[in-house]
PDB file of C-alpha atoms in Angstrom:
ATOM      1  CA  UNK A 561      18.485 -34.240   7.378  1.00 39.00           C
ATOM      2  CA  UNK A 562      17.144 -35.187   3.754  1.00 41.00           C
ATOM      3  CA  UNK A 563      19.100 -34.760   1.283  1.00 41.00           C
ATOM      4  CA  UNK A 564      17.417 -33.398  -1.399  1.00 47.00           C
ATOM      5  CA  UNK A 565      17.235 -30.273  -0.004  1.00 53.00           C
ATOM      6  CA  UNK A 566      20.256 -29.325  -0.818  1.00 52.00           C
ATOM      7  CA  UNK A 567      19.594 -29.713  -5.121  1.00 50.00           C
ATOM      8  CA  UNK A 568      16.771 -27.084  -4.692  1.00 58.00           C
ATOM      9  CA  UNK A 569      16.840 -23.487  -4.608  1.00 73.00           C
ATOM     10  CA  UNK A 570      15.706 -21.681  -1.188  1.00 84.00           C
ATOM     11  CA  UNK A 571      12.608 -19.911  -2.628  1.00 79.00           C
ATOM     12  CA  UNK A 572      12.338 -16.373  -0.333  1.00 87.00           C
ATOM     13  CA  UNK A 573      14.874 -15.883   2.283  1.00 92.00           C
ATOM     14  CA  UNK A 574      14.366 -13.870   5.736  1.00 94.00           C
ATOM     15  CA  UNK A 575      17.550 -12.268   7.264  1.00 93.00           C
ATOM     16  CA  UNK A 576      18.048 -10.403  10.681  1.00 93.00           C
ATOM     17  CA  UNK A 577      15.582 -13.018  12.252  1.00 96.00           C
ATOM     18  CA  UNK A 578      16.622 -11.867  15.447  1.00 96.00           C
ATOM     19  CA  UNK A 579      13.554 -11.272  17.269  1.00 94.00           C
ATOM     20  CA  UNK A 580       9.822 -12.731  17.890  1.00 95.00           C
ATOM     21  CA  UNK A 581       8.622 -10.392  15.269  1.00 95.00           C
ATOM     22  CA  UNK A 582      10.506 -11.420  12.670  1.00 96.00           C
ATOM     23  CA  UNK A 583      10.489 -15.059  14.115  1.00 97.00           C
ATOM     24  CA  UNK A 584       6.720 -15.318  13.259  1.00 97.00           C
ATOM     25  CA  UNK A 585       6.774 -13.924  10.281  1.00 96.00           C
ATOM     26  CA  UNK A 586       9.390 -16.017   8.927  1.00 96.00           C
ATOM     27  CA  UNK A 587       8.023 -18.957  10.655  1.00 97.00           C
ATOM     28  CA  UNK A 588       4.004 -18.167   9.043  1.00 96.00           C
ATOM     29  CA  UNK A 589       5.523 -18.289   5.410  1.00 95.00           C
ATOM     30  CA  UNK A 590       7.830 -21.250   5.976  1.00 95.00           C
ATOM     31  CA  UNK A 591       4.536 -22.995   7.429  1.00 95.00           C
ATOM     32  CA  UNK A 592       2.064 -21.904   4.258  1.00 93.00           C
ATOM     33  CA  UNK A 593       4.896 -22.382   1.609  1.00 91.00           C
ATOM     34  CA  UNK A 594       4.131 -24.978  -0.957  1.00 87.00           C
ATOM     35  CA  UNK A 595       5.521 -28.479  -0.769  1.00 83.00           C
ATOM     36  CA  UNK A 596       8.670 -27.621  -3.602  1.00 82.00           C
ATOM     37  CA  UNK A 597       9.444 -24.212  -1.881  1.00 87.00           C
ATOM     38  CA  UNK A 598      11.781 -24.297   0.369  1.00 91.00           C
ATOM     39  CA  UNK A 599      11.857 -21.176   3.231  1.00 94.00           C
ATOM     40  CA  UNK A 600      15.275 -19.505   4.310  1.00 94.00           C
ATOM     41  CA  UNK A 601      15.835 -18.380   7.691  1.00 96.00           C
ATOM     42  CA  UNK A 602      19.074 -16.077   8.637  1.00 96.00           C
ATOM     43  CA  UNK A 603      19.523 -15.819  11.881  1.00 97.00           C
ATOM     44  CA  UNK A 604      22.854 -13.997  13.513  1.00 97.00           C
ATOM     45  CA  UNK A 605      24.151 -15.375  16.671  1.00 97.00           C
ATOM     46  CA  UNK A 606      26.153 -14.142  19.828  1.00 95.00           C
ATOM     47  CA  UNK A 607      27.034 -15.179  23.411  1.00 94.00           C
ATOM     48  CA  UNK A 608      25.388 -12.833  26.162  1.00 91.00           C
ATOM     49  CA  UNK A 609      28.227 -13.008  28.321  1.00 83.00           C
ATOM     50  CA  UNK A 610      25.627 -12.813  31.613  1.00 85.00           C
ATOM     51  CA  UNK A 611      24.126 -15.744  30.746  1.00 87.00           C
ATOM     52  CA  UNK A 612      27.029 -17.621  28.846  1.00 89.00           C
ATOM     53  CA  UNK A 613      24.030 -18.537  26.271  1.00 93.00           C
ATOM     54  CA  UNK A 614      23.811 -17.261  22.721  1.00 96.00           C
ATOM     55  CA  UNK A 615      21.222 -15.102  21.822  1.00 96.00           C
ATOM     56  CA  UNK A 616      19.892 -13.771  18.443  1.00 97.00           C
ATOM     57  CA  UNK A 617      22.061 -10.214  17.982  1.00 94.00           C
ATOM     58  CA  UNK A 618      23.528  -8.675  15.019  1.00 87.00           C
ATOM     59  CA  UNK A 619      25.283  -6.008  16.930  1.00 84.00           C
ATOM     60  CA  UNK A 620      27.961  -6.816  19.715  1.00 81.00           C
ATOM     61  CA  UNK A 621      26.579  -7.060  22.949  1.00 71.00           C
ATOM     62  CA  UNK A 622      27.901  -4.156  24.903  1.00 64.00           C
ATOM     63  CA  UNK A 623      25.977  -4.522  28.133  1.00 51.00           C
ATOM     64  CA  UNK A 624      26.181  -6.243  31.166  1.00 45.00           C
ATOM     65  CA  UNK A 625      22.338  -8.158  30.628  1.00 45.00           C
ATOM     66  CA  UNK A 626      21.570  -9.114  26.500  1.00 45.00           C
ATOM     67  CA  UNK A 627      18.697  -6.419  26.505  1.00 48.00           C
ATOM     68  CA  UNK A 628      18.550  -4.189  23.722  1.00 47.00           C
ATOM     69  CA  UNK A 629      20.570  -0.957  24.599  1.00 47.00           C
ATOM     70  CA  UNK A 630      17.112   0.848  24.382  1.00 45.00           C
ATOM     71  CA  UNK A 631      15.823  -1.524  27.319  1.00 48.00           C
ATOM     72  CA  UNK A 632      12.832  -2.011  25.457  1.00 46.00           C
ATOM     73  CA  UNK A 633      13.081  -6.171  25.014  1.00 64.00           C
ATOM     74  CA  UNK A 634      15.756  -9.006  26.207  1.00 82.00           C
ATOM     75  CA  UNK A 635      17.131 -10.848  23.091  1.00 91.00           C
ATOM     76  CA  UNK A 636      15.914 -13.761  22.283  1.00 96.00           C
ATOM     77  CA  UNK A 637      17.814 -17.021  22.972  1.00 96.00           C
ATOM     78  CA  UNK A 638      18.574 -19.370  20.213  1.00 97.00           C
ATOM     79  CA  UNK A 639      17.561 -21.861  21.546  1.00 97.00           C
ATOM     80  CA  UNK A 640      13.425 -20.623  21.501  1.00 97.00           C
ATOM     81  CA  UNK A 641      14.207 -19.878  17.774  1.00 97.00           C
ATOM     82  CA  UNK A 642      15.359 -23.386  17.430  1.00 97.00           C
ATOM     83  CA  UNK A 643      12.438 -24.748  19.303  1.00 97.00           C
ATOM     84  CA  UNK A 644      10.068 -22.930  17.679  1.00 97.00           C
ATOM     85  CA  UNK A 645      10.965 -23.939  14.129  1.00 97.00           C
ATOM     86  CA  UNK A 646      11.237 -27.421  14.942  1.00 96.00           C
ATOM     87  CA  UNK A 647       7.306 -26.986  16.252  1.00 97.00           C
ATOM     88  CA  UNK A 648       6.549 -26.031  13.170  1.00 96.00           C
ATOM     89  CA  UNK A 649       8.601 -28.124  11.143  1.00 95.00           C
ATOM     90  CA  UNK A 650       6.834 -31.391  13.065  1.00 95.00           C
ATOM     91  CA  UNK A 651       3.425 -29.666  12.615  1.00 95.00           C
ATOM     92  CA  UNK A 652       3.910 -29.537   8.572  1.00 94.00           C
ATOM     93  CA  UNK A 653       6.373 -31.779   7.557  1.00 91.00           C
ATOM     94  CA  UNK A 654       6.000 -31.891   4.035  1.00 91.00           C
ATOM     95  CA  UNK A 655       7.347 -28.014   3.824  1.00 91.00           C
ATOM     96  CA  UNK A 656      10.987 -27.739   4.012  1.00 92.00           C
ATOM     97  CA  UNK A 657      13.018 -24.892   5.378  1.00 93.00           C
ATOM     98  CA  UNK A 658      16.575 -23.984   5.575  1.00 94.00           C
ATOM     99  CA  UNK A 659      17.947 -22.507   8.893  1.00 96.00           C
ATOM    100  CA  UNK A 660      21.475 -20.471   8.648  1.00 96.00           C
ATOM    101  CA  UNK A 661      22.844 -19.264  12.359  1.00 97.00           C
ATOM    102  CA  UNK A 662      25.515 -16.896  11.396  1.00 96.00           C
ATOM    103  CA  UNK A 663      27.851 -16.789  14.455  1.00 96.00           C
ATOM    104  CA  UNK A 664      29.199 -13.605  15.327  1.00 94.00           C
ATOM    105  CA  UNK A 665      31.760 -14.669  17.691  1.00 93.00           C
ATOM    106  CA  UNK A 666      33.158 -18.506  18.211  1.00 93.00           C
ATOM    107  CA  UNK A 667      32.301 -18.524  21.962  1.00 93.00           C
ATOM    108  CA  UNK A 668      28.489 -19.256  20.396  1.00 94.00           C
ATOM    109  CA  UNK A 669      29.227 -21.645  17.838  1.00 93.00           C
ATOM    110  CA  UNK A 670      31.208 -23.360  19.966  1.00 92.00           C
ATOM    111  CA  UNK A 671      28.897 -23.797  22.861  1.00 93.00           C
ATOM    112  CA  UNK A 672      26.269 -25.185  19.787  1.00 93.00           C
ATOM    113  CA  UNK A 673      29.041 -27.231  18.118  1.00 90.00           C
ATOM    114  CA  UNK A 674      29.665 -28.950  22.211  1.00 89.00           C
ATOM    115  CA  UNK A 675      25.798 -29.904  21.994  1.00 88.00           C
ATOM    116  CA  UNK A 676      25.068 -27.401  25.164  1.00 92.00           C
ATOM    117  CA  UNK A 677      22.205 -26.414  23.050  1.00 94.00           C
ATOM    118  CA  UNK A 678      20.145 -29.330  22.918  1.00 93.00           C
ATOM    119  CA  UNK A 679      17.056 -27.262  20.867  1.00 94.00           C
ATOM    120  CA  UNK A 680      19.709 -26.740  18.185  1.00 94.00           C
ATOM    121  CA  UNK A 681      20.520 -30.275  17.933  1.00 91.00           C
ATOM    122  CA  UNK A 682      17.328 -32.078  17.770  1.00 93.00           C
ATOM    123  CA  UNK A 683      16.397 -29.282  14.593  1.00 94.00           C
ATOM    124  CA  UNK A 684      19.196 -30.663  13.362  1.00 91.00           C
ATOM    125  CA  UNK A 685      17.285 -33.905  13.129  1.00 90.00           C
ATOM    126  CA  UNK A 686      14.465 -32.856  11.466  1.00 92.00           C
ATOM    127  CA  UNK A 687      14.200 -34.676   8.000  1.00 90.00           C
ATOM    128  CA  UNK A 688      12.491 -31.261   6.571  1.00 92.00           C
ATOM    129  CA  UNK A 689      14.906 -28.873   8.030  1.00 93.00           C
ATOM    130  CA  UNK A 690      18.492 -28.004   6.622  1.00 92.00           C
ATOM    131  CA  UNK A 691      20.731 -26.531   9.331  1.00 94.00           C
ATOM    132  CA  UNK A 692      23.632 -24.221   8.091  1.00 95.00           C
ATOM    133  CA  UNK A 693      26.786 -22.832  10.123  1.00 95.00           C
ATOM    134  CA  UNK A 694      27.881 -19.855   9.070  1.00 96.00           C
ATOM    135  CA  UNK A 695      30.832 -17.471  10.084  1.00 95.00           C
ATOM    136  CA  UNK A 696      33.187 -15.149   8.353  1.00 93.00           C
ATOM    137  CA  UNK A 697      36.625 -16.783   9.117  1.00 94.00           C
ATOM    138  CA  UNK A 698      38.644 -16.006   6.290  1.00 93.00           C
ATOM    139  CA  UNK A 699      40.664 -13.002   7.246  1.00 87.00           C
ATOM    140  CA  UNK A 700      41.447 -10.443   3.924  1.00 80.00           C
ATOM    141  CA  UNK A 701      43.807  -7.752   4.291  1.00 74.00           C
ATOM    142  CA  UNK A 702      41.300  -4.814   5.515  1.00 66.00           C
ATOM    143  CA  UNK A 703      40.729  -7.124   8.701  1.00 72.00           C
ATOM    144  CA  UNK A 704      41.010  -5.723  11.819  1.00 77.00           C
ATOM    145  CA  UNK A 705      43.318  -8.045  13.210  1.00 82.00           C
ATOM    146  CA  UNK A 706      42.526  -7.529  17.260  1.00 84.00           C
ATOM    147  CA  UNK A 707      38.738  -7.447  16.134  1.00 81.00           C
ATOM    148  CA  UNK A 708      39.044 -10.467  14.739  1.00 85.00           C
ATOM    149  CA  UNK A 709      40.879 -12.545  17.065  1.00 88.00           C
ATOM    150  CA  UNK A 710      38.548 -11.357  19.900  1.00 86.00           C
ATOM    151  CA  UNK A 711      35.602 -12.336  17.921  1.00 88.00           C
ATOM    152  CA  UNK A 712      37.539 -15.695  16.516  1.00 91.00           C
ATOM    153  CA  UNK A 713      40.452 -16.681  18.344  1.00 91.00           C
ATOM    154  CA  UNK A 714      41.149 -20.377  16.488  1.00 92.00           C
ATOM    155  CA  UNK A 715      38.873 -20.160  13.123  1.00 92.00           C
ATOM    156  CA  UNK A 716      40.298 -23.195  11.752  1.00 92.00           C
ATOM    157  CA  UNK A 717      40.003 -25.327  14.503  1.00 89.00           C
ATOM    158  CA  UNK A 718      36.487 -24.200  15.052  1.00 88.00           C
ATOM    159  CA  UNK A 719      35.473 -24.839  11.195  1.00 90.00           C
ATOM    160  CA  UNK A 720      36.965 -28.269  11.725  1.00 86.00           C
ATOM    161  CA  UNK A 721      35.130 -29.287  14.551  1.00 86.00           C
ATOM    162  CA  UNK A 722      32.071 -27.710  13.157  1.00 90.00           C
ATOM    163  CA  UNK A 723      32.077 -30.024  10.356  1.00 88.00           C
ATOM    164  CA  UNK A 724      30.851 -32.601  13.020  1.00 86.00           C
ATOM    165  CA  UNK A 725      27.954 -30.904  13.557  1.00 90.00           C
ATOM    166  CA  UNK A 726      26.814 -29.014  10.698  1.00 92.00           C
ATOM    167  CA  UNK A 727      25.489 -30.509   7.490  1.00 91.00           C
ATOM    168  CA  UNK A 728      26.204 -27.466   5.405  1.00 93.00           C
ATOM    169  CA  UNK A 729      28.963 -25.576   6.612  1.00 94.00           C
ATOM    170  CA  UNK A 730      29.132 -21.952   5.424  1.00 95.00           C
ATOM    171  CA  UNK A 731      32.617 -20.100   5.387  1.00 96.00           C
ATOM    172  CA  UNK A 732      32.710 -16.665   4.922  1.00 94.00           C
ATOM    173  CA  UNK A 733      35.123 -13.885   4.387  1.00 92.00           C
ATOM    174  CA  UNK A 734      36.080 -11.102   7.272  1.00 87.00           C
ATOM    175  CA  UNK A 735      35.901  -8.505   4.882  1.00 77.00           C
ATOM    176  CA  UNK A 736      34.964  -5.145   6.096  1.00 68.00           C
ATOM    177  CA  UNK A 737      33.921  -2.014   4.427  1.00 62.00           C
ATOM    178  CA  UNK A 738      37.777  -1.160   3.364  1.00 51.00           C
ATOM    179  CA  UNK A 739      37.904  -4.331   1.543  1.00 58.00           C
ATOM    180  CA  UNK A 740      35.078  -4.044  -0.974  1.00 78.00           C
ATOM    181  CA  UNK A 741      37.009  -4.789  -4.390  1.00 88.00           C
ATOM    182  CA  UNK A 742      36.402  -7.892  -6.816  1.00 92.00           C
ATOM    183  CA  UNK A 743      37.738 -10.786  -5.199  1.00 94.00           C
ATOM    184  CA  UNK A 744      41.306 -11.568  -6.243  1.00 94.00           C
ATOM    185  CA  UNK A 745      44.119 -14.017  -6.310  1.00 95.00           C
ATOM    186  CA  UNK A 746      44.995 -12.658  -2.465  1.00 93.00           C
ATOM    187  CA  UNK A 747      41.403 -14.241  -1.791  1.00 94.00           C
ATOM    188  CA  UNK A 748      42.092 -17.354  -2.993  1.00 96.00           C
ATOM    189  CA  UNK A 749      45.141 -18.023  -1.237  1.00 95.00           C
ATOM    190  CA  UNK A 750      43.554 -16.572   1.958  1.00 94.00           C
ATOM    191  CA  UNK A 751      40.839 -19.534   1.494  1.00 96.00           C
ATOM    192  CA  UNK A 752      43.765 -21.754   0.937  1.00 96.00           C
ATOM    193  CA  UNK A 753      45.909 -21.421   3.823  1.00 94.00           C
ATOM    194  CA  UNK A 754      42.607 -21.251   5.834  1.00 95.00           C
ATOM    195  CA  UNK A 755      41.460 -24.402   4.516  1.00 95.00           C
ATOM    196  CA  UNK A 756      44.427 -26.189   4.855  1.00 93.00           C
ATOM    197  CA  UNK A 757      44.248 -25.639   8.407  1.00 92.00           C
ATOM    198  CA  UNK A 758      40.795 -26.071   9.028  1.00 92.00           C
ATOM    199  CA  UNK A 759      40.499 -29.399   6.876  1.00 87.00           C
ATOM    200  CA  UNK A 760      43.810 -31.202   7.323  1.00 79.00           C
ATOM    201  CA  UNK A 761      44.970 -34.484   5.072  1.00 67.00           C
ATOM    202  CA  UNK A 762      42.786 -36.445   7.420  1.00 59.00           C
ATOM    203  CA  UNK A 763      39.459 -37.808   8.077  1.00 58.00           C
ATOM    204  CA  UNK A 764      37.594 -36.174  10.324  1.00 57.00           C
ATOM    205  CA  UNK A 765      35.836 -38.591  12.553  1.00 55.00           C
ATOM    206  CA  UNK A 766      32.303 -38.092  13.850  1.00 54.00           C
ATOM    207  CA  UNK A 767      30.274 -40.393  15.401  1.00 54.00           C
ATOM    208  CA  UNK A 768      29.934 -42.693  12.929  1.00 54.00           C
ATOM    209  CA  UNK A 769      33.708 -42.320  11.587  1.00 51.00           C
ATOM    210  CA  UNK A 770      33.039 -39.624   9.183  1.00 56.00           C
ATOM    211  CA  UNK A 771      32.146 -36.146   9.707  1.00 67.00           C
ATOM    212  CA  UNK A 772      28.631 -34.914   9.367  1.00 83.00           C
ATOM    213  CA  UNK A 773      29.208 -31.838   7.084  1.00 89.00           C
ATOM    214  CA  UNK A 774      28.223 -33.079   3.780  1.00 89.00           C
ATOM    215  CA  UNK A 775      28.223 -29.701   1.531  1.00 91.00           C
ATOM    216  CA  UNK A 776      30.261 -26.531   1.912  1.00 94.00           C
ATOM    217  CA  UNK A 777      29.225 -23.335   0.568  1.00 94.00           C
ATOM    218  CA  UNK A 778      31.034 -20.102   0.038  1.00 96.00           C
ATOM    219  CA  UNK A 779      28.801 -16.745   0.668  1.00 95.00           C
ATOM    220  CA  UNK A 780      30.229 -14.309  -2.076  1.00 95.00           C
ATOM    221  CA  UNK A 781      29.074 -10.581  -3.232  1.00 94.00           C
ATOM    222  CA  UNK A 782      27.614 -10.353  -6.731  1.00 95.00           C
ATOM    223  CA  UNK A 783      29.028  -7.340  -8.194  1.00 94.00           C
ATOM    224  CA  UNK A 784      33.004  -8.248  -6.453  1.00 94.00           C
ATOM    225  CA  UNK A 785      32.609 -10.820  -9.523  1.00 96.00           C
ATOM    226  CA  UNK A 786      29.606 -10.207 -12.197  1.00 95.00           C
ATOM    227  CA  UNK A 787      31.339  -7.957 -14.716  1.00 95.00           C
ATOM    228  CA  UNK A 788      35.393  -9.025 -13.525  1.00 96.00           C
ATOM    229  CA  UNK A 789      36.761 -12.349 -15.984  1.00 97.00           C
ATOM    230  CA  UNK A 790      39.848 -12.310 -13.239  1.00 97.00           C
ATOM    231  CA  UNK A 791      37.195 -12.438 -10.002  1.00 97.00           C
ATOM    232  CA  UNK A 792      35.441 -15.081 -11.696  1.00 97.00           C
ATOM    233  CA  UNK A 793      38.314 -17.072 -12.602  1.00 98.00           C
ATOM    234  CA  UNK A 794      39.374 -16.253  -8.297  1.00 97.00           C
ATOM    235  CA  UNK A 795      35.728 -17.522  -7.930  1.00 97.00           C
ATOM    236  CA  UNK A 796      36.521 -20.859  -9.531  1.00 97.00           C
ATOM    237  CA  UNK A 797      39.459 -21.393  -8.266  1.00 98.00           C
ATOM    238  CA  UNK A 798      37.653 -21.066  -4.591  1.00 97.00           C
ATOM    239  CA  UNK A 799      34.980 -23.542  -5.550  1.00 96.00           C
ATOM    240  CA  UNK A 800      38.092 -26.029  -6.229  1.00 95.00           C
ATOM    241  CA  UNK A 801      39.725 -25.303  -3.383  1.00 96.00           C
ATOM    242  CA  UNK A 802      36.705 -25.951  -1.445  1.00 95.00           C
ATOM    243  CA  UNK A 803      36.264 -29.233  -3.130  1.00 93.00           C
ATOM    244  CA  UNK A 804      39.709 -30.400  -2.261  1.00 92.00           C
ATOM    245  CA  UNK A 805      38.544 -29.706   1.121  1.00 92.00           C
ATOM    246  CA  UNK A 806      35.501 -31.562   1.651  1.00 90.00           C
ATOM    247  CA  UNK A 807      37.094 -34.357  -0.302  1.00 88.00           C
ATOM    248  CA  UNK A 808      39.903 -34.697   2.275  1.00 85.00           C
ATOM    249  CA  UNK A 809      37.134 -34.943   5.246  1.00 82.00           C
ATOM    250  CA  UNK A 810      35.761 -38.297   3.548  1.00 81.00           C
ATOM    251  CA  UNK A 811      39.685 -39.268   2.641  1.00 77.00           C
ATOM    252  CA  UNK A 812      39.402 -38.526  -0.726  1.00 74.00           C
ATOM    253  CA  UNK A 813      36.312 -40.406  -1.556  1.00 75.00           C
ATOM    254  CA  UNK A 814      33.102 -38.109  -2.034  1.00 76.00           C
ATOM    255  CA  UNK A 815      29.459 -39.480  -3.060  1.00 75.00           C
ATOM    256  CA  UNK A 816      26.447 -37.915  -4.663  1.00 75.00           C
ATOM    257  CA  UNK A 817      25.388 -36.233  -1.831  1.00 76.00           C
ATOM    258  CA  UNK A 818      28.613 -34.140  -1.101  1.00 85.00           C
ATOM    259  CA  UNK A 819      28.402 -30.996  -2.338  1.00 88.00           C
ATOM    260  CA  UNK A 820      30.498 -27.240  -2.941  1.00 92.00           C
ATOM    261  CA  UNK A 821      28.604 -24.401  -3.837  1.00 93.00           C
ATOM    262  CA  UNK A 822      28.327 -20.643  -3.981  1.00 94.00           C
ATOM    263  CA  UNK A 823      25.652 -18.670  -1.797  1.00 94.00           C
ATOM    264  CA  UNK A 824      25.205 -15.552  -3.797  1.00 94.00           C
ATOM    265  CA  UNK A 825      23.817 -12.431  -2.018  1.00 93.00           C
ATOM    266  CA  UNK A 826      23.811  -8.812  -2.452  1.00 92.00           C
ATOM    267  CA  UNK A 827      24.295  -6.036  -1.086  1.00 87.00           C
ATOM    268  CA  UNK A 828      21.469  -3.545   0.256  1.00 85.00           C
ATOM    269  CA  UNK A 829      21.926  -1.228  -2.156  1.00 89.00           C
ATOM    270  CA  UNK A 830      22.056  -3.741  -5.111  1.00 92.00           C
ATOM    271  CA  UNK A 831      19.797  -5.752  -7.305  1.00 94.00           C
ATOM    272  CA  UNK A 832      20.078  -9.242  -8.268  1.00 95.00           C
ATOM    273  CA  UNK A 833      17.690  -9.335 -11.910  1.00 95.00           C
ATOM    274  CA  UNK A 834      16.706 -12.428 -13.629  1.00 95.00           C
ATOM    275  CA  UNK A 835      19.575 -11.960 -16.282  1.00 97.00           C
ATOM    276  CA  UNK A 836      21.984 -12.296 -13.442  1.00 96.00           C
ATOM    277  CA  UNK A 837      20.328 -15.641 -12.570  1.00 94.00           C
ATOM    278  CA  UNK A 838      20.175 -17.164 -15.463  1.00 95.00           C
ATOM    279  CA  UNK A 839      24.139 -15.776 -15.906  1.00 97.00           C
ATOM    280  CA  UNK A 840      24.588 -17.436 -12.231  1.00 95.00           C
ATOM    281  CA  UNK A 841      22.809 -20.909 -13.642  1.00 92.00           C
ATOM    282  CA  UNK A 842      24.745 -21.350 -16.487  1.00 95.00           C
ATOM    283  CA  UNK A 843      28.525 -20.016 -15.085  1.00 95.00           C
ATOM    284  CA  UNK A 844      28.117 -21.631 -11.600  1.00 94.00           C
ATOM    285  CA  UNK A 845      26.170 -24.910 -11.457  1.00 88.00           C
ATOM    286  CA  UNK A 846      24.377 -25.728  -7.928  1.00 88.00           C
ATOM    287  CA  UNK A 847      24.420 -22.357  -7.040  1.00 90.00           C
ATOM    288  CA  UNK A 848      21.945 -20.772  -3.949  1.00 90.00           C
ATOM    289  CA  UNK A 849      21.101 -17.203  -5.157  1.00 91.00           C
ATOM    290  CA  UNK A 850      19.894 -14.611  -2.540  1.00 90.00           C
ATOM    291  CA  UNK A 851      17.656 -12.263  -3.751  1.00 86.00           C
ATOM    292  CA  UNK A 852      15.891 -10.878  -0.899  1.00 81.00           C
TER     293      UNK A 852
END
């Protein structure tokens, strides 16, 4: 994918695009959007156990087929999401579109990550289309440890093998509804020892003898760190250890296109104004801000 995607800010971002409704709609901006916009698409990911595929679902998948537990509609696999914004993508390839699949549980990002969805992996050679993993792997304190290992039974080895796939690799925090506080010095070393694990003192070697990630973002809350001096000091110190992390992929050696960055969202409930953005700009360099 092009790189200069990745030094631009995603213009309007679409979450929850879980569904043909939402598919179009996201998919008619992305194809009117002027040539310097670039279009987000969120996307959340599990593996219907009936058809060992995954399929766009936010909520676990409870039942025996991947219909919604209304009956009213099947879900829809990722792979016709893929397919269908890689149609439009060739169609008008001057607009340029990031696509984030936010696995839910690692039996779907790994089954992407093994190239069993083919879809996936020719998007990920479109020169106008930026594809980003994304999955909450770094366990906090309020995790629900069973929960978690269900849904992510080896998160480091996953994010390390994922690294050969993805070009942006998004890691995330487990941190349910018990753990909203300002992020903390327990955070950072959480990242740490996950990181360590995940990104050992090695290369990685992809195809080519070096991995394929080539920026790696952190997804953080706004207000766990706007107004707190000590969250945004934990903040830093996650971008560094981040850093250290990508840098020991490519054995120490990084070039201009290699990037860490924050992905700052909100939550429903909150705002994000234009003072916080231009407070984001100038206290976090590089940084993708979610508004929607």
């Amino acid at each position: 994918s092009f790189c200069t995607l990745l030094s631009m800010d995603v213009g309007t971002w679409f979450h929850a695009v879980n569904g043909p409704d939402a598919v179009a709609e996201a998919l008619a901006h992305f194809s009117k959007s002027g040539e310097d916009e670039v279009t987000g698409i969120e996307c959340d990911v599990r593996c219907c156990s009936r058809t060992s595929r995954p399929v766009l679902s936010h909520d676990p998948l409870h039942h025996h087929h991947h219909a919604d537990p209304s009956g009213a509609s099947p879900k829809m696999p990722l792979a016709e999401l893929a397919e269908a914004v890689r149609s439009v993508a060739t169609t008008f390839s001057n607009r340029r579109c990031v696509v984030k699949l936010d696995f839910k549980d690692q039996l779907a990002a790994t089954l992407v990550v093994q190239g069993k969805v083919s879809e996936v992996s020719r998007l990920i050679g479109c020169s106008n289309v930026e594809v980003w993993g994304n999955a909450d792997v770094v366990r906090c304190e309020a995790t629900d440890e069973a929960q978690f290992k269900h849904d992510f039974p080896q998160p480091a080895l996953w994010t390390q093998i994922a690294s050969l796939t993805f070009p942006v690799l998004s890691i995330g925090f487990h941190r349910p509804g018990a753990a909203i506080r300002a992020y903390n010095e327990d955070d950072v070393d959480s990242l740490d020892k996950f990181l360590a694990a995940a990104f050992p003192h090695r290369k990685l070697d992809g195809e080519d003898g070096h991995p394929t990630v080539r920026a790696l973002t952190l997804p953080l809350r706004l207000s766990l760190f706007r107004e707190d001096e000590g969250a945004q000091a934990a903040v830093r110190a996650m971008l560094t250890s981040v850093s250290d992390a990508l840098r020991r992929c490519y054995g120490g050696e990084l070039q201009k296109q290699h990037r860490t960055f924050v992905t700052v969202w909100r939550g429903r409930e909150e705002v994000i104004s234009d003072e916080d953005v231009t407070w984001l700009k100038g206290n976090f360099a590089g940084c993708s801000i979610d508004r929607a």
